[in-house]
Short mmCIF file of C-alpha atoms in Angstrom, two decimals:
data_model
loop_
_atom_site.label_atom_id
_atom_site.label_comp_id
_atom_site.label_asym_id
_atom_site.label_seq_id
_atom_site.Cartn_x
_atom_site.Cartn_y
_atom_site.Cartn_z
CA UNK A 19 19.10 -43.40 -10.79
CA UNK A 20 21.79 -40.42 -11.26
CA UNK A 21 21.26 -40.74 -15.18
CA UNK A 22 17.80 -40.67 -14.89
CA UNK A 23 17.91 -37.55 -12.37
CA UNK A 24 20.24 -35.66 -15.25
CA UNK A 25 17.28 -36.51 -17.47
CA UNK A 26 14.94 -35.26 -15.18
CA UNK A 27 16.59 -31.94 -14.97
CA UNK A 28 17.24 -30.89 -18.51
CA UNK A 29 13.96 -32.03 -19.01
CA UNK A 30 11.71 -30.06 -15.88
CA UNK A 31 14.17 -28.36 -14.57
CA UNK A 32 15.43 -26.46 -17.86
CA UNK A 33 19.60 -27.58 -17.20
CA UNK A 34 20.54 -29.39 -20.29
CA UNK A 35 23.83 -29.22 -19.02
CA UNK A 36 22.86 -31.70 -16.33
CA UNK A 37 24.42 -34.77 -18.37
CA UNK A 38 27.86 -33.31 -17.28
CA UNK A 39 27.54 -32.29 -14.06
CA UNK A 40 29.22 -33.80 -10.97
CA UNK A 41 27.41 -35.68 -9.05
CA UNK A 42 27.98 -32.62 -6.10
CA UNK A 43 27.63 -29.79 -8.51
CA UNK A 44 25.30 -27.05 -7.16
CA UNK A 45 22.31 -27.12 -9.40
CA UNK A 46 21.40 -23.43 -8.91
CA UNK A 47 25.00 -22.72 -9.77
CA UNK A 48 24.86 -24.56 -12.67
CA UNK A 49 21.66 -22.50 -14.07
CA UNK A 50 18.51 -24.01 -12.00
CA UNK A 51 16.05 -21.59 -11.27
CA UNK A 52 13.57 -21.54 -8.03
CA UNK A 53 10.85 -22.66 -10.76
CA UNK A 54 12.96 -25.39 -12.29
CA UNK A 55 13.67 -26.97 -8.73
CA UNK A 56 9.70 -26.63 -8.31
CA UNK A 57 8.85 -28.90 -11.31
CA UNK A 58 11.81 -30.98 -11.11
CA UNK A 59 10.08 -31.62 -7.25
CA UNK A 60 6.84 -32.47 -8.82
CA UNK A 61 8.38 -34.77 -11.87
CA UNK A 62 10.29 -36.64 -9.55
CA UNK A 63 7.44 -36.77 -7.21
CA UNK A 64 5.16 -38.32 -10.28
CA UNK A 65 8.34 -40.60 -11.24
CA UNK A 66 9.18 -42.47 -8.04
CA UNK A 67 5.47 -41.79 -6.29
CA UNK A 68 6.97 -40.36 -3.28
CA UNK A 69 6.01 -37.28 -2.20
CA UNK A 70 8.17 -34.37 -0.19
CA UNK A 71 7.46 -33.99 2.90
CA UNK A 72 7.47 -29.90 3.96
CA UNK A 73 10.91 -30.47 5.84
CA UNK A 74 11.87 -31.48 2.71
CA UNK A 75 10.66 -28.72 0.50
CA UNK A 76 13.37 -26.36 0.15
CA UNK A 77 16.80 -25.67 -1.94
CA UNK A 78 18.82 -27.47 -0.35
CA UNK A 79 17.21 -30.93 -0.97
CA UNK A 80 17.64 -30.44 -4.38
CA UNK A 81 21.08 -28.69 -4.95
CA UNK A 82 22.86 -31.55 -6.12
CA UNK A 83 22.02 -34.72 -7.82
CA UNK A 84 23.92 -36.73 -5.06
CA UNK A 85 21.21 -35.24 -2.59
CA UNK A 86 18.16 -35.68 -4.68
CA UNK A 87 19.38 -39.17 -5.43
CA UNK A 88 19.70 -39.99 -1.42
CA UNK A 89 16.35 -38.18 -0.72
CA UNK A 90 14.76 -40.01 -3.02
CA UNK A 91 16.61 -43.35 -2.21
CA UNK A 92 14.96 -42.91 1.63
CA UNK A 93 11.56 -41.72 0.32
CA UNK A 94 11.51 -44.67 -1.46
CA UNK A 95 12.50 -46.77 1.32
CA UNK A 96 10.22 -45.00 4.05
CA UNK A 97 7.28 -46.29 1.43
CA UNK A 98 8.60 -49.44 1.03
CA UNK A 99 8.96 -49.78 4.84
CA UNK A 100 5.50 -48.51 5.43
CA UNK B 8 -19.91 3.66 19.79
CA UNK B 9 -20.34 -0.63 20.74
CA UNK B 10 -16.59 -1.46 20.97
CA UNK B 11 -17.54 -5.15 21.06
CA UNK B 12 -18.41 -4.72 17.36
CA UNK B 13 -15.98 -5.76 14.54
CA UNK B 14 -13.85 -3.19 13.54
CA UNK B 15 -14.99 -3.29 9.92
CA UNK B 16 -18.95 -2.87 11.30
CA UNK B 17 -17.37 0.38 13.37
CA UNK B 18 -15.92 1.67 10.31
CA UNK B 19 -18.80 1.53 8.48
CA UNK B 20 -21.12 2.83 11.29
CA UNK B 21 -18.28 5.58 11.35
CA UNK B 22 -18.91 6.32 7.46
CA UNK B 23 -15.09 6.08 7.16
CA UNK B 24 -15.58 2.81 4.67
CA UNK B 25 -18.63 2.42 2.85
CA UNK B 26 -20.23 -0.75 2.14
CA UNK B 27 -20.87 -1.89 -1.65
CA UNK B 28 -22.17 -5.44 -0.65
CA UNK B 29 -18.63 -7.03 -1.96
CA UNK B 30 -16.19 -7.93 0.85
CA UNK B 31 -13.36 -6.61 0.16
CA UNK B 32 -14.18 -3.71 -1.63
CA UNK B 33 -15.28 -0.77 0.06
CA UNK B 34 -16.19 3.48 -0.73
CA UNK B 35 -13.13 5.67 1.26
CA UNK B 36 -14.58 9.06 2.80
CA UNK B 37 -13.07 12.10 2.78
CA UNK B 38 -11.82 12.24 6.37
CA UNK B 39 -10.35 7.93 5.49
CA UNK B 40 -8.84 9.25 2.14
CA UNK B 41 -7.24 12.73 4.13
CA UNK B 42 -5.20 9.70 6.67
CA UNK B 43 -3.85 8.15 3.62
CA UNK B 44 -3.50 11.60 1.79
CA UNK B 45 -1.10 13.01 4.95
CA UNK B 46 0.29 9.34 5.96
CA UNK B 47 1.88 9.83 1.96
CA UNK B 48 3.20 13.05 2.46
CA UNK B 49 5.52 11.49 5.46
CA UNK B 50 6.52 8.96 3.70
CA UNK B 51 7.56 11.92 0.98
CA UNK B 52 9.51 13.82 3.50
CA UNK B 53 11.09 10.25 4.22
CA UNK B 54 11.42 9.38 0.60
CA UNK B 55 12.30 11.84 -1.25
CA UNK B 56 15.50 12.49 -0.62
CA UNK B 57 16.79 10.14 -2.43
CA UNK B 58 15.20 11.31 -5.35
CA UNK B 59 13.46 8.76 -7.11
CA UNK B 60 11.52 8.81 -10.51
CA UNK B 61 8.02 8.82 -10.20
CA UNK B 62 5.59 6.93 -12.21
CA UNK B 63 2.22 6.67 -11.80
CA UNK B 64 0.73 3.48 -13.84
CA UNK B 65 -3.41 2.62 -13.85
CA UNK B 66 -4.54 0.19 -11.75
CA UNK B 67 -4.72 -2.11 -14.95
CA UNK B 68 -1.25 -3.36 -16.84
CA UNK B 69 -0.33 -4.97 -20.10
CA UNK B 70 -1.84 -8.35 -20.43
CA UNK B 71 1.52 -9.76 -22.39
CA UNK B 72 3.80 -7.73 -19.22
CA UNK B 73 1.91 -9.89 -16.46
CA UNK B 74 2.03 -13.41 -18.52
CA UNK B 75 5.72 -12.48 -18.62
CA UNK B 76 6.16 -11.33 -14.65
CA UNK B 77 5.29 -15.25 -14.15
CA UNK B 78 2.71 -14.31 -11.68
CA UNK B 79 0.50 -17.20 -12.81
CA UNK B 80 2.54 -19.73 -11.34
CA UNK B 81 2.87 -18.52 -8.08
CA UNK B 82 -0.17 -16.50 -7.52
CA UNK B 83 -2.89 -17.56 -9.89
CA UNK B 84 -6.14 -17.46 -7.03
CA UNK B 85 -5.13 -13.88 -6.76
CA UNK B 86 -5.15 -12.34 -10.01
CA UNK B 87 -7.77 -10.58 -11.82
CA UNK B 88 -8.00 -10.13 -15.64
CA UNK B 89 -10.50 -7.90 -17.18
CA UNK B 90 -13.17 -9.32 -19.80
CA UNK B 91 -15.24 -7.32 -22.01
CA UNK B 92 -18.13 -8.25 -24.77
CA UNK B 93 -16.70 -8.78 -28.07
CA UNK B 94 -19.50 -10.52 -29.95
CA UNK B 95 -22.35 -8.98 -32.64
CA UNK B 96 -25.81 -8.02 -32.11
CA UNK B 97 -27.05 -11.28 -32.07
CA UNK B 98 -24.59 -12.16 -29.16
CA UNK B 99 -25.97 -9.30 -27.30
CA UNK B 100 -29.32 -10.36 -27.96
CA UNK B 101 -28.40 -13.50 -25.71
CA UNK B 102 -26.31 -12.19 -23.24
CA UNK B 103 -29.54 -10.22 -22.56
CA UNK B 104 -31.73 -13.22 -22.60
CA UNK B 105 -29.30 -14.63 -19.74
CA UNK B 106 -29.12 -11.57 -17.64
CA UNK B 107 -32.99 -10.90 -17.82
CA UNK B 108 -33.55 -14.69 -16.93
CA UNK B 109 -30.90 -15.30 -14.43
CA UNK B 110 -28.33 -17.17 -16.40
CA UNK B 111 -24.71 -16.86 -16.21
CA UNK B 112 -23.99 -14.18 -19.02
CA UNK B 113 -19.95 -13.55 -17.72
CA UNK B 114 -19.14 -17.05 -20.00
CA UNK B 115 -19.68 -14.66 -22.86
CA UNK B 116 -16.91 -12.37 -22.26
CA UNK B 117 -13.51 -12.31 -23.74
CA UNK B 118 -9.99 -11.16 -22.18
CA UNK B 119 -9.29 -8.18 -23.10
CA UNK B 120 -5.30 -6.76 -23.00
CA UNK B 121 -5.93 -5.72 -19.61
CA UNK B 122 -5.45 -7.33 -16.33
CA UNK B 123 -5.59 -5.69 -12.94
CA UNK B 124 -2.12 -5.08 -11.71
CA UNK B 125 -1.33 -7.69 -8.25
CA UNK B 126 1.40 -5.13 -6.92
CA UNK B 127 2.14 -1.53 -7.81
CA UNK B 128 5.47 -2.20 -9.08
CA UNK B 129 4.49 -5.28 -11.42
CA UNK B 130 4.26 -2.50 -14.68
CA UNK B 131 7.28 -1.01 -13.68
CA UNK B 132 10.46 -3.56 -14.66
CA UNK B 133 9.57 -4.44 -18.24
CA UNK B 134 8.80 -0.39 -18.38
CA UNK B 135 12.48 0.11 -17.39
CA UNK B 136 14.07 -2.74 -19.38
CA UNK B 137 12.88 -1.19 -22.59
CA UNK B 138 15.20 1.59 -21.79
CA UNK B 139 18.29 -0.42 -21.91
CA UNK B 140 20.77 -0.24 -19.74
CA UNK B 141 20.55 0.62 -15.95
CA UNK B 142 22.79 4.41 -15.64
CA UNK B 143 25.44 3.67 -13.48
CA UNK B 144 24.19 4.07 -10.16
CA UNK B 145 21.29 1.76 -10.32
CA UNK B 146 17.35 3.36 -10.68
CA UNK B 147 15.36 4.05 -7.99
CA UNK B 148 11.53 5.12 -8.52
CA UNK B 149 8.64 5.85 -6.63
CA UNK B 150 5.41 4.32 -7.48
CA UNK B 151 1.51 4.03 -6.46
CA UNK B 152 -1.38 2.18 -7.26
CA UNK B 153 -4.01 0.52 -6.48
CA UNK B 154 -3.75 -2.78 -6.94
CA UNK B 155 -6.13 -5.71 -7.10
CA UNK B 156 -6.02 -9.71 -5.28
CA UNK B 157 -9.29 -11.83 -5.32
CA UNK B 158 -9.51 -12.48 -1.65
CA UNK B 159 -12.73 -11.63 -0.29
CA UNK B 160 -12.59 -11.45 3.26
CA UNK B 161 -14.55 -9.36 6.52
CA UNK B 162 -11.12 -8.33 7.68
CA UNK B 163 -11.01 -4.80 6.68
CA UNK B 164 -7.41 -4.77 6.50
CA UNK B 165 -7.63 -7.53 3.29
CA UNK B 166 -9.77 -5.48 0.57
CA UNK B 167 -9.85 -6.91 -2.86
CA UNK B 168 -8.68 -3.32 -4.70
CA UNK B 169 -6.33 -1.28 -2.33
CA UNK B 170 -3.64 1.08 -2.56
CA UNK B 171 0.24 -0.11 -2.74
CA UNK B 172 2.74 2.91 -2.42
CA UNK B 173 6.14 1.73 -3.54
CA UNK B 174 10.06 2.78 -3.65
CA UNK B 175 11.94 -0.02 -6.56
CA UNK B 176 15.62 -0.43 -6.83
CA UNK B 177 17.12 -1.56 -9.08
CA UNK B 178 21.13 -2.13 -9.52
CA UNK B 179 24.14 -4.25 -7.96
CA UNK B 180 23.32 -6.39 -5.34
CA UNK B 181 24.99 -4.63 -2.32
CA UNK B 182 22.46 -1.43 -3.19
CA UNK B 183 19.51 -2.95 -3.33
CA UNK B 184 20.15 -5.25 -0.41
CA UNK B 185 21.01 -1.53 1.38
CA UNK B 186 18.35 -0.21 0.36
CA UNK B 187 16.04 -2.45 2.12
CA UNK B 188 17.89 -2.43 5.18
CA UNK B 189 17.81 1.41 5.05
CA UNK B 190 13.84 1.19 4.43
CA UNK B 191 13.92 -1.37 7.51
CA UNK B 192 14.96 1.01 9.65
CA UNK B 193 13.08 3.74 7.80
CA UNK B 194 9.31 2.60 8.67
CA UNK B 195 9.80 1.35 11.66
CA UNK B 196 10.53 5.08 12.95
CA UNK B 197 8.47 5.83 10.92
CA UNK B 198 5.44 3.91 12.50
CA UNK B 199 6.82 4.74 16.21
CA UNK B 200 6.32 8.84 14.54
CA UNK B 201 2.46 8.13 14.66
CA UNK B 202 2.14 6.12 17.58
CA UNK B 203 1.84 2.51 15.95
CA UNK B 204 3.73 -0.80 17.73
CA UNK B 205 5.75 -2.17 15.43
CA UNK B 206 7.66 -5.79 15.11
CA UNK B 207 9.24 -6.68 12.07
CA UNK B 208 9.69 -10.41 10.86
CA UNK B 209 10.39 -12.79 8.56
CA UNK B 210 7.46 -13.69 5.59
CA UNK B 211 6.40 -15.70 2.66
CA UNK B 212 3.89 -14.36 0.17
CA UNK B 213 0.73 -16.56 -0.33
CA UNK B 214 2.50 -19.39 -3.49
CA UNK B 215 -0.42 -21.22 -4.50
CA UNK B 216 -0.52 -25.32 -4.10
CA UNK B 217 2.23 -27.51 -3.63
CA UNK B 218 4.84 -25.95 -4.92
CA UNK B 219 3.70 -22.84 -3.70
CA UNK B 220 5.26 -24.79 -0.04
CA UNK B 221 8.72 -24.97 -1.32
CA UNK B 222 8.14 -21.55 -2.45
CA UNK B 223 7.62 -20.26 1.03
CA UNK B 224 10.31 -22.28 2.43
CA UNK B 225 12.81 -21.00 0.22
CA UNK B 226 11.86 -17.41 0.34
CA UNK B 227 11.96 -17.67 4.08
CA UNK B 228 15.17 -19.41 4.19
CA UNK B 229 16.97 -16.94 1.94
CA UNK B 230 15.52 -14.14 4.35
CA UNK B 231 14.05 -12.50 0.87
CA UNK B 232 10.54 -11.18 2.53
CA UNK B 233 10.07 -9.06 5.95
CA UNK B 234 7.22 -7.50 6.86
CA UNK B 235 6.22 -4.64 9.23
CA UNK B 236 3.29 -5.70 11.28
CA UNK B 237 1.12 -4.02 13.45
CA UNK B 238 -2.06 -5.23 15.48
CA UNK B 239 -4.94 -4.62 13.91
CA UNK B 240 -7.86 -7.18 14.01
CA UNK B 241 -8.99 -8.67 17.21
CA UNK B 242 -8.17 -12.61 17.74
CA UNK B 243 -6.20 -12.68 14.75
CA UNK B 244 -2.13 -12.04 14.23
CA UNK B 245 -0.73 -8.90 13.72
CA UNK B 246 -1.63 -7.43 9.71
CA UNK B 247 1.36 -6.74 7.71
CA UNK B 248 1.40 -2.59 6.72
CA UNK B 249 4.96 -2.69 5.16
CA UNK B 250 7.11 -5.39 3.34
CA UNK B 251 10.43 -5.06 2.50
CA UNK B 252 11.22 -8.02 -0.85
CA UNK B 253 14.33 -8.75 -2.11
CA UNK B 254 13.69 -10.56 -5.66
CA UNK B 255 17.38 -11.53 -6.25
CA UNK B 256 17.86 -11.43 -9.81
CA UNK B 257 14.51 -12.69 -10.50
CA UNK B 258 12.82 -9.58 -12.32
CA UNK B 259 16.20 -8.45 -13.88
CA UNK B 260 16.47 -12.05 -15.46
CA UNK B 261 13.05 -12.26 -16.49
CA UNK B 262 13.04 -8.64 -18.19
CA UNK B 263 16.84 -8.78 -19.53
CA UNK B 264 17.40 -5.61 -16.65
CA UNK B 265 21.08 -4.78 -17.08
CA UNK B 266 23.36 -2.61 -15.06
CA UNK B 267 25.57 -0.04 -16.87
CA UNK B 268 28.27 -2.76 -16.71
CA UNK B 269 26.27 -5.30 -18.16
CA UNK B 270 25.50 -7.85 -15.46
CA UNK B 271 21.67 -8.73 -14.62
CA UNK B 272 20.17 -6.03 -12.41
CA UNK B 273 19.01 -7.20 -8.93
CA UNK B 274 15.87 -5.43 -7.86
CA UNK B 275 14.12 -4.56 -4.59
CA UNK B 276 10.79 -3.29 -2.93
CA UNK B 277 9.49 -1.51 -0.10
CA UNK B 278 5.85 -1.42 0.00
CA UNK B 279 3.28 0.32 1.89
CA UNK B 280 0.00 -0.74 2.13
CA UNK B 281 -1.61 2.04 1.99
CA UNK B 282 -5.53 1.47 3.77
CA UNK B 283 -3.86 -1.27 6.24
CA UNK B 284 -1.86 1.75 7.68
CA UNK B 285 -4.72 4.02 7.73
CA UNK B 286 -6.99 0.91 9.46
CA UNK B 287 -4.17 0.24 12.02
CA UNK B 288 -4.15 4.39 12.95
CA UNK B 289 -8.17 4.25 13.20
CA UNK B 290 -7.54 1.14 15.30
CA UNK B 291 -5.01 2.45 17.83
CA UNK B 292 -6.13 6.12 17.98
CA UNK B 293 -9.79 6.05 17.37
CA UNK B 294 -12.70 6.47 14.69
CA UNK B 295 -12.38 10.60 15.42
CA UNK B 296 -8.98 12.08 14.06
CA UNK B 297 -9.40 15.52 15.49
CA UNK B 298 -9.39 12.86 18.57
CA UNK B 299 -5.88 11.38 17.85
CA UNK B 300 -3.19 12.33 20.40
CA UNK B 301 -1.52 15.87 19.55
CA UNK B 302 2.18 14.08 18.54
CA UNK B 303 0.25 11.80 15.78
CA UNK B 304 -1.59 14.72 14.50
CA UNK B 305 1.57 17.13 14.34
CA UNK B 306 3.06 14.44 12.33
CA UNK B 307 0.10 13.77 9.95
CA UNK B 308 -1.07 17.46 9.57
CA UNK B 309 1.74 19.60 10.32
#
């Protein structure tokens, strides 16, 4: 899922440098605006068909590809589970 | 005068606002527009020491300025853009035929380069970036307007066209993030000075949708938004009169706003809204201002 997220974020979230980040690389460091982080939400939203709950919607849950990976690894689940 | 009334019926019964049959848009009288006339010349004594530079824009700013602010994607049920006719005489001959028989005649109009300005410091940054660099120091200016959000509402204290007053700075990060602080402390005296109960707290502005949520939660986490509130309307929470925005880098980067060393300026606001202050002084000292208690009007009038 990791090379998909670095897809996801050069794509939506304007960080074509995502293909060599570290896995715990902080995205806004690297370059990701508010607005990126908001479409990369909604892309990987469409992608997965999860959606965010509001505890979820903030910058931390999507600072790092190892934390969007696990959030959406448990969104997944929680569906699956439902 | 029926205090069970709402306070917009009382103001209107008072001839302070006058109604035009729009909510949210109201006539000022004389004795409404003195409040806000004084209330500004305080916030002069308070703000003009630090000698700004004032600007005074129209209430109406470069079409190509607000696609570039980026206001569209977070506050797109707000704005207002203004449309004229464009077409030949034969297109007037049926936008006539629509009006006369009852037909929507607005789908004829085309944007014009106009749009109403959301906040009274919107025209300002791309205005400052085209002068180049920041001087060292940072910019600070002082700015007024009256500003437009499509929210029609029977609060009085949420018109549709109302007046913003604003300070900007503009700089390092460590001044503008003083700055507010300083203005923090600033209005809050300054709202004890006429008698108003103040608390100030944490905010969000209205993000539209979805996204508009994570928005909100990240400008509240980052502590980027207070606002000065003061009761005003009955059964309802108390109405923001002052905000106090930190937009990080977000202006500089989106306007190329450089300091004199050449990093991307950060940028502040302090905002007054203007008629919510003068609403919240009708509200806690009356409909009569010769009424008002003697401290309020020795600040006010001198």
């Amino acid at each position: 899922m990791k090379t998909q997220i670095r897809e996801m974020l050069a794509q939506y979230a304007s960080l074509p440098s995502a293909a060599g980040l570290d896995d715990d690389a902080d995205l806004y460091a690297a370059g990701m605006s508010s607005h990126g982080s908001v479409q990369l939400m909604l892309a990987l939203e469409d992608t997965f068909d999860v959606e965010f709950p509001d505890n979820l919607l903030n910058r931390k849950s999507f600072s790092t590809i190892a934390i969007i990976e696990q959030t959406v690894n448990q969104l997944v689940a929680g569906k699956e589970a439902a | 005068m029926d205090m069970q009334l709402p306070l917009l019926d009382r103001l209107f019964a008072a001839g302070l606002l006058i109604d035009t049959g729009v909510d949210g848009l109201y006539g000022r009288s004389g004795a409404f527009e003195d409040v806000i006339t004084r209330f500004e010349a305080v916030i002069d004594g308070l703000g003009g020491v630090d000698k700004p530079e004032t600007i005074r824009f129209p209430p109406g700013m470069n079409r190509a300025h607000f696609e570039g602010s980026g206001y569209m994607k977070s506050f797109p049920q707000l704005a207002g853009t203004i449309h004229s006719f464009c077409g030949c005489e034969l297109d007037h001959v049926s936008l006539l035929t629509c009006m006369e028989e009852g037909k929507d005649w607005t789908g004829q109009q085309q944007a014009t380069d106009i749009v109403l300005t959301p906040a009274a410091c919107y025209p300002l940054y791309p205005t400052i970036a085209k002068r180049g660099a920041l001087p060292a120091g940072g910019g600070l200016f002082d700015l007024q307007s009256y500003c437009f959000r499509h929210e029609p509402s029977k609060e009085p204290t949420r018109m549709q066209l109302f007046r913003m007053r604003e300070y900007v700075r503009m700089g390092k990060p460590t001044d503008v993030v003083a700055f507010r602080q300083d203005w923090m402390e600033r209005g809050t005296k300054l709202m004890e000075s006429v008698g108003l109960p103040v608390e100030i707290d944490v905010a969000n502005d209205p993000f539209f949708g979805r996204a508009g949520k994570m928005y909100k939660n990240n400008q509240r986490n980052q502590n980027l938004k207070f606002e000065l509130l003061i009761p005003v309307n009955a059964n309802a929470g108390p109405t923001a009169c002052m905000s106090f925005n930190y937009h990080q880098d977000h202006f500089g980067k989106t306007w190329g706003l450089t300091t004199d060393d050449g990093e991307t300026a950060h940028t502040a606001c302090v905002g007054f809204g203007l008629e919510r202050i003068a609403l919240a002084l009708f509200k806690h000292h009356g409909l009569d201002v010769n009424a008002w208690p003697s401290h309020v009007r020795k600040t006010l009038w001198g």
